[in-house]
Amino acid sequence: MEPIDLTPVERRVWRAFPTGTPVDLRDGTDDAPERGDTWAAGRTVRAWVLRKLLLSPPVDGEIAALRVVGARVTGALNLQYAAVDHPITLRGCHFEETPVLYGARFRQVNLSESYLPGLDAATLRVDGVLRLTDCRVPGQIRLGGARLSGVLFLERARLGQEDGQEEALHLNHSVLEDDVWGPGLEARGEVRLNGASVAGVVNLEGAVLRNPGGRAFDGENLTAGSDVNATRARFEGEVSVRGATIPGLLVFTQARLSHPAGCALRTTSAAIGEVWLRDGRVEGTVNMLRGRFGLLHVPPGALDGEVWLDGLTYESLTPRLPAKARIAMLERDAEGYVPHAYEQLTAAYRQAGDDRAARNVMLAKQRRYRATRPWYARLWGYLQDVTVGYGFRPVWAAGWLAGLLLAGAAAFGTRPPDPLKPGEHPPFNALFYTLDLLLPIIDFGQEKAFKPVGGYQWLAYGLIITGWVLATTIAAGITRTLRRQ
């Protein structure tokens, strides 16, 4: 029965409801919902009227629906714990007070293009989609623990106030059986999906999320069915997907993440199929501790701050760069020398078939490790480095031996040493005599047959000592290399 105290516009809405007939209240003068408080009385509908319609039983033979465009809704639309069987479309409307949908259940809700001071809808249940497309919501949208069977549409929505706030969108522990669709979303304040489960895609392409000094996006322990796409997005504040499970792609292509005073990107303990930073830039610390990625795409210059890499694993690293470029990033690790980071980079190069780059990384690891050792251990390390490159440059040892061999042969060739036993010695050969001095194991019979004197005797001692040192460092380097393999 139609109430007797309805205004003409409310009566129009009331009579259209049983058949789901749309009611368009726009007059073309100023239809921007943000300025709805200036709309004429002919566009005003009281919230209790809408509530009474939505809670009314269905009419036999008709499919009732609330479909209103361009209304100014006064009072609080309170549907807390309500079970509404009728689809709702309140598009381009101006709500004077925050709608309360806490614990309610709906078939479908469309609030696109509307102005809402906030939205209190924690533990909401929607059997279809929830549309907040192009909405302006200066307060908080509280959807914690909500369950949606369809898509949550947030494209081009503008959330939060200019001066920011603690939260703009709260979706913690919500269950979304389809996508979160937010291309072009603008939020001032934190967007939270902590512990949320999204069966499809989280699409933030071209989104702008700002929360300076705080967290712009909280996806900790988020479970996504496929991808999280933030192509060309802008984040001012921390982006965290700590502990998240994203089997597809985490895409920051052409994106900018900025939090210079703190952590800009946190992927700690996350399991992600592929992480893409192509043409992207992260300003601030990047924490990837214990992350597990299938592919990690990090171009040169994408990360300009400290990194935390201990425990990070990835199967492949792109784009393909010389080892020097990748080693420079490892040297910015906030924890200093992190052996695992070098081992992981080595494994990635070996997986790609680039053994030379893998050896360069392991050599850099030994040099970084050397800096952490006591002075006497550093001296031994320098010696191994200069002679054989810690076993990764065995050809260096051959070069040293060849140089010393030529120098010794030239010196002893100009002045052969005297024989120990005249008449009982083989013919002197400066080359093999020098080899006898340098190589502690091989014996050509020259060293035992001749005795240098004066400065040449000291030269012989030097060659003997150098030979032992080279042999020891070569053996140590080869042993280290074989142990790693």
JSON list of C-alpha atoms in Angstrom, two decimals, residues 337-421:
[
{"chain": "A", "resi": 337, "resn": "TYR", "atom": "CA", "xyz": [77.01, -9.23, 2.67]},
{"chain": "A", "resi": 338, "resn": "VAL", "atom": "CA", "xyz": [74.20, -11.72, 1.96]},
{"chain": "A", "resi": 339, "resn": "PRO", "atom": "CA", "xyz": [75.63, -14.99, 0.55]},
{"chain": "A", "resi": 340, "resn": "HIS", "atom": "CA", "xyz": [72.24, -16.32, -0.56]},
{"chain": "A", "resi": 341, "resn": "ALA", "atom": "CA", "xyz": [71.65, -13.36, -2.86]},
{"chain": "A", "resi": 342, "resn": "TYR", "atom": "CA", "xyz": [74.85, -14.13, -4.77]},
{"chain": "A", "resi": 343, "resn": "GLU", "atom": "CA", "xyz": [74.09, -17.85, -4.90]},
{"chain": "A", "resi": 344, "resn": "GLN", "atom": "CA", "xyz": [70.60, -17.16, -6.27]},
{"chain": "A", "resi": 345, "resn": "LEU", "atom": "CA", "xyz": [71.91, -14.80, -8.94]},
{"chain": "A", "resi": 346, "resn": "THR", "atom": "CA", "xyz": [74.52, -17.38, -9.90]},
{"chain": "A", "resi": 347, "resn": "ALA", "atom": "CA", "xyz": [71.83, -20.04, -10.23]},
{"chain": "A", "resi": 348, "resn": "ALA", "atom": "CA", "xyz": [69.75, -17.73, -12.44]},
{"chain": "A", "resi": 349, "resn": "TYR", "atom": "CA", "xyz": [72.69, -17.17, -14.82]},
{"chain": "A", "resi": 350, "resn": "ARG", "atom": "CA", "xyz": [73.43, -20.88, -14.94]},
{"chain": "A", "resi": 351, "resn": "GLN", "atom": "CA", "xyz": [69.76, -21.59, -15.64]},
{"chain": "A", "resi": 352, "resn": "ALA", "atom": "CA", "xyz": [70.07, -19.21, -18.58]},
{"chain": "A", "resi": 353, "resn": "GLY", "atom": "CA", "xyz": [73.25, -20.97, -19.76]},
{"chain": "A", "resi": 354, "resn": "ASP", "atom": "CA", "xyz": [75.53, -18.01, -19.04]},
{"chain": "A", "resi": 355, "resn": "ASP", "atom": "CA", "xyz": [78.37, -19.70, -17.14]},
{"chain": "A", "resi": 356, "resn": "ARG", "atom": "CA", "xyz": [80.70, -16.75, -17.56]},
{"chain": "A", "resi": 357, "resn": "ALA", "atom": "CA", "xyz": [78.29, -14.39, -15.81]},
{"chain": "A", "resi": 358, "resn": "ALA", "atom": "CA", "xyz": [77.74, -17.02, -13.11]},
{"chain": "A", "resi": 359, "resn": "ARG", "atom": "CA", "xyz": [81.50, -17.15, -12.44]},
{"chain": "A", "resi": 360, "resn": "ASN", "atom": "CA", "xyz": [81.65, -13.35, -12.29]},
{"chain": "A", "resi": 361, "resn": "VAL", "atom": "CA", "xyz": [78.92, -13.33, -9.64]},
{"chain": "A", "resi": 362, "resn": "MET", "atom": "CA", "xyz": [80.71, -15.93, -7.53]},
{"chain": "A", "resi": 363, "resn": "LEU", "atom": "CA", "xyz": [83.95, -13.98, -7.83]},
{"chain": "A", "resi": 364, "resn": "ALA", "atom": "CA", "xyz": [82.12, -10.86, -6.65]},
{"chain": "A", "resi": 365, "resn": "LYS", "atom": "CA", "xyz": [80.75, -12.88, -3.75]},
{"chain": "A", "resi": 366, "resn": "GLN", "atom": "CA", "xyz": [84.25, -13.84, -2.61]},
{"chain": "A", "resi": 367, "resn": "ARG", "atom": "CA", "xyz": [85.43, -10.26, -2.86]},
{"chain": "A", "resi": 368, "resn": "ARG", "atom": "CA", "xyz": [82.46, -9.04, -0.83]},
{"chain": "A", "resi": 369, "resn": "TYR", "atom": "CA", "xyz": [83.06, -11.76, 1.74]},
{"chain": "A", "resi": 370, "resn": "ARG", "atom": "CA", "xyz": [86.73, -10.77, 1.96]},
{"chain": "A", "resi": 371, "resn": "ALA", "atom": "CA", "xyz": [85.74, -7.32, 3.19]},
{"chain": "A", "resi": 372, "resn": "THR", "atom": "CA", "xyz": [84.10, -8.91, 6.25]},
{"chain": "A", "resi": 373, "resn": "ARG", "atom": "CA", "xyz": [87.22, -10.88, 7.28]},
{"chain": "A", "resi": 374, "resn": "PRO", "atom": "CA", "xyz": [90.13, -9.96, 9.63]},
{"chain": "A", "resi": 375, "resn": "TRP", "atom": "CA", "xyz": [93.12, -8.23, 8.07]},
{"chain": "A", "resi": 376, "resn": "TYR", "atom": "CA", "xyz": [95.29, -11.36, 7.85]},
{"chain": "A", "resi": 377, "resn": "ALA", "atom": "CA", "xyz": [92.47, -13.28, 6.15]},
{"chain": "A", "resi": 378, "resn": "ARG", "atom": "CA", "xyz": [91.97, -10.38, 3.76]},
{"chain": "A", "resi": 379, "resn": "LEU", "atom": "CA", "xyz": [95.65, -10.55, 2.77]},
{"chain": "A", "resi": 380, "resn": "TRP", "atom": "CA", "xyz": [95.28, -14.23, 1.88]},
{"chain": "A", "resi": 381, "resn": "GLY", "atom": "CA", "xyz": [92.13, -13.37, 0.01]},
{"chain": "A", "resi": 382, "resn": "TYR", "atom": "CA", "xyz": [93.84, -10.66, -2.00]},
{"chain": "A", "resi": 383, "resn": "LEU", "atom": "CA", "xyz": [96.54, -13.14, -2.92]},
{"chain": "A", "resi": 384, "resn": "GLN", "atom": "CA", "xyz": [94.00, -15.70, -4.13]},
{"chain": "A", "resi": 385, "resn": "ASP", "atom": "CA", "xyz": [92.17, -12.98, -6.03]},
{"chain": "A", "resi": 386, "resn": "VAL", "atom": "CA", "xyz": [95.23, -11.60, -7.81]},
{"chain": "A", "resi": 387, "resn": "THR", "atom": "CA", "xyz": [96.65, -14.99, -8.71]},
{"chain": "A", "resi": 388, "resn": "VAL", "atom": "CA", "xyz": [93.67, -17.15, -9.69]},
{"chain": "A", "resi": 389, "resn": "GLY", "atom": "CA", "xyz": [90.57, -15.04, -9.08]},
{"chain": "A", "resi": 390, "resn": "TYR", "atom": "CA", "xyz": [89.55, -17.35, -6.21]},
{"chain": "A", "resi": 391, "resn": "GLY", "atom": "CA", "xyz": [89.64, -20.28, -8.61]},
{"chain": "A", "resi": 392, "resn": "PHE", "atom": "CA", "xyz": [87.28, -18.67, -11.11]},
{"chain": "A", "resi": 393, "resn": "ARG", "atom": "CA", "xyz": [90.17, -17.30, -13.18]},
{"chain": "A", "resi": 394, "resn": "PRO", "atom": "CA", "xyz": [92.61, -20.25, -13.48]},
{"chain": "A", "resi": 395, "resn": "VAL", "atom": "CA", "xyz": [94.11, -18.76, -16.62]},
{"chain": "A", "resi": 396, "resn": "TRP", "atom": "CA", "xyz": [95.52, -15.97, -14.46]},
{"chain": "A", "resi": 397, "resn": "ALA", "atom": "CA", "xyz": [97.78, -18.52, -12.76]},
{"chain": "A", "resi": 398, "resn": "ALA", "atom": "CA", "xyz": [99.08, -19.63, -16.14]},
{"chain": "A", "resi": 399, "resn": "GLY", "atom": "CA", "xyz": [99.83, -16.00, -16.97]},
{"chain": "A", "resi": 400, "resn": "TRP", "atom": "CA", "xyz": [101.76, -15.52, -13.74]},
{"chain": "A", "resi": 401, "resn": "LEU", "atom": "CA", "xyz": [103.72, -18.73, -14.31]},
{"chain": "A", "resi": 402, "resn": "ALA", "atom": "CA", "xyz": [104.47, -17.80, -17.90]},
{"chain": "A", "resi": 403, "resn": "GLY", "atom": "CA", "xyz": [105.69, -14.34, -16.90]},
{"chain": "A", "resi": 404, "resn": "LEU", "atom": "CA", "xyz": [107.90, -15.65, -14.11]},
{"chain": "A", "resi": 405, "resn": "LEU", "atom": "CA", "xyz": [109.20, -18.42, -16.34]},
{"chain": "A", "resi": 406, "resn": "LEU", "atom": "CA", "xyz": [110.26, -15.97, -19.03]},
{"chain": "A", "resi": 407, "resn": "ALA", "atom": "CA", "xyz": [111.83, -13.61, -16.50]},
{"chain": "A", "resi": 408, "resn": "GLY", "atom": "CA", "xyz": [113.76, -16.42, -14.79]},
{"chain": "A", "resi": 409, "resn": "ALA", "atom": "CA", "xyz": [114.88, -17.99, -18.06]},
{"chain": "A", "resi": 410, "resn": "ALA", "atom": "CA", "xyz": [116.13, -14.62, -19.29]},
{"chain": "A", "resi": 411, "resn": "ALA", "atom": "CA", "xyz": [117.99, -13.91, -16.04]},
{"chain": "A", "resi": 412, "resn": "PHE", "atom": "CA", "xyz": [119.65, -17.31, -15.71]},
{"chain": "A", "resi": 413, "resn": "GLY", "atom": "CA", "xyz": [120.28, -17.49, -19.44]},
{"chain": "A", "resi": 414, "resn": "THR", "atom": "CA", "xyz": [122.50, -14.42, -19.32]},
{"chain": "A", "resi": 415, "resn": "ARG", "atom": "CA", "xyz": [124.48, -15.82, -16.39]},
{"chain": "A", "resi": 416, "resn": "PRO", "atom": "CA", "xyz": [124.14, -19.56, -15.86]},
{"chain": "A", "resi": 417, "resn": "PRO", "atom": "CA", "xyz": [124.79, -20.76, -12.31]},
{"chain": "A", "resi": 418, "resn": "ASP", "atom": "CA", "xyz": [127.86, -22.84, -11.51]},
{"chain": "A", "resi": 419, "resn": "PRO", "atom": "CA", "xyz": [127.47, -26.66, -11.35]},
{"chain": "A", "resi": 420, "resn": "LEU", "atom": "CA", "xyz": [127.57, -28.29, -7.92]},
{"chain": "A", "resi": 421, "resn": "LYS", "atom": "CA", "xyz": [129.75, -31.12, -9.21]}
]
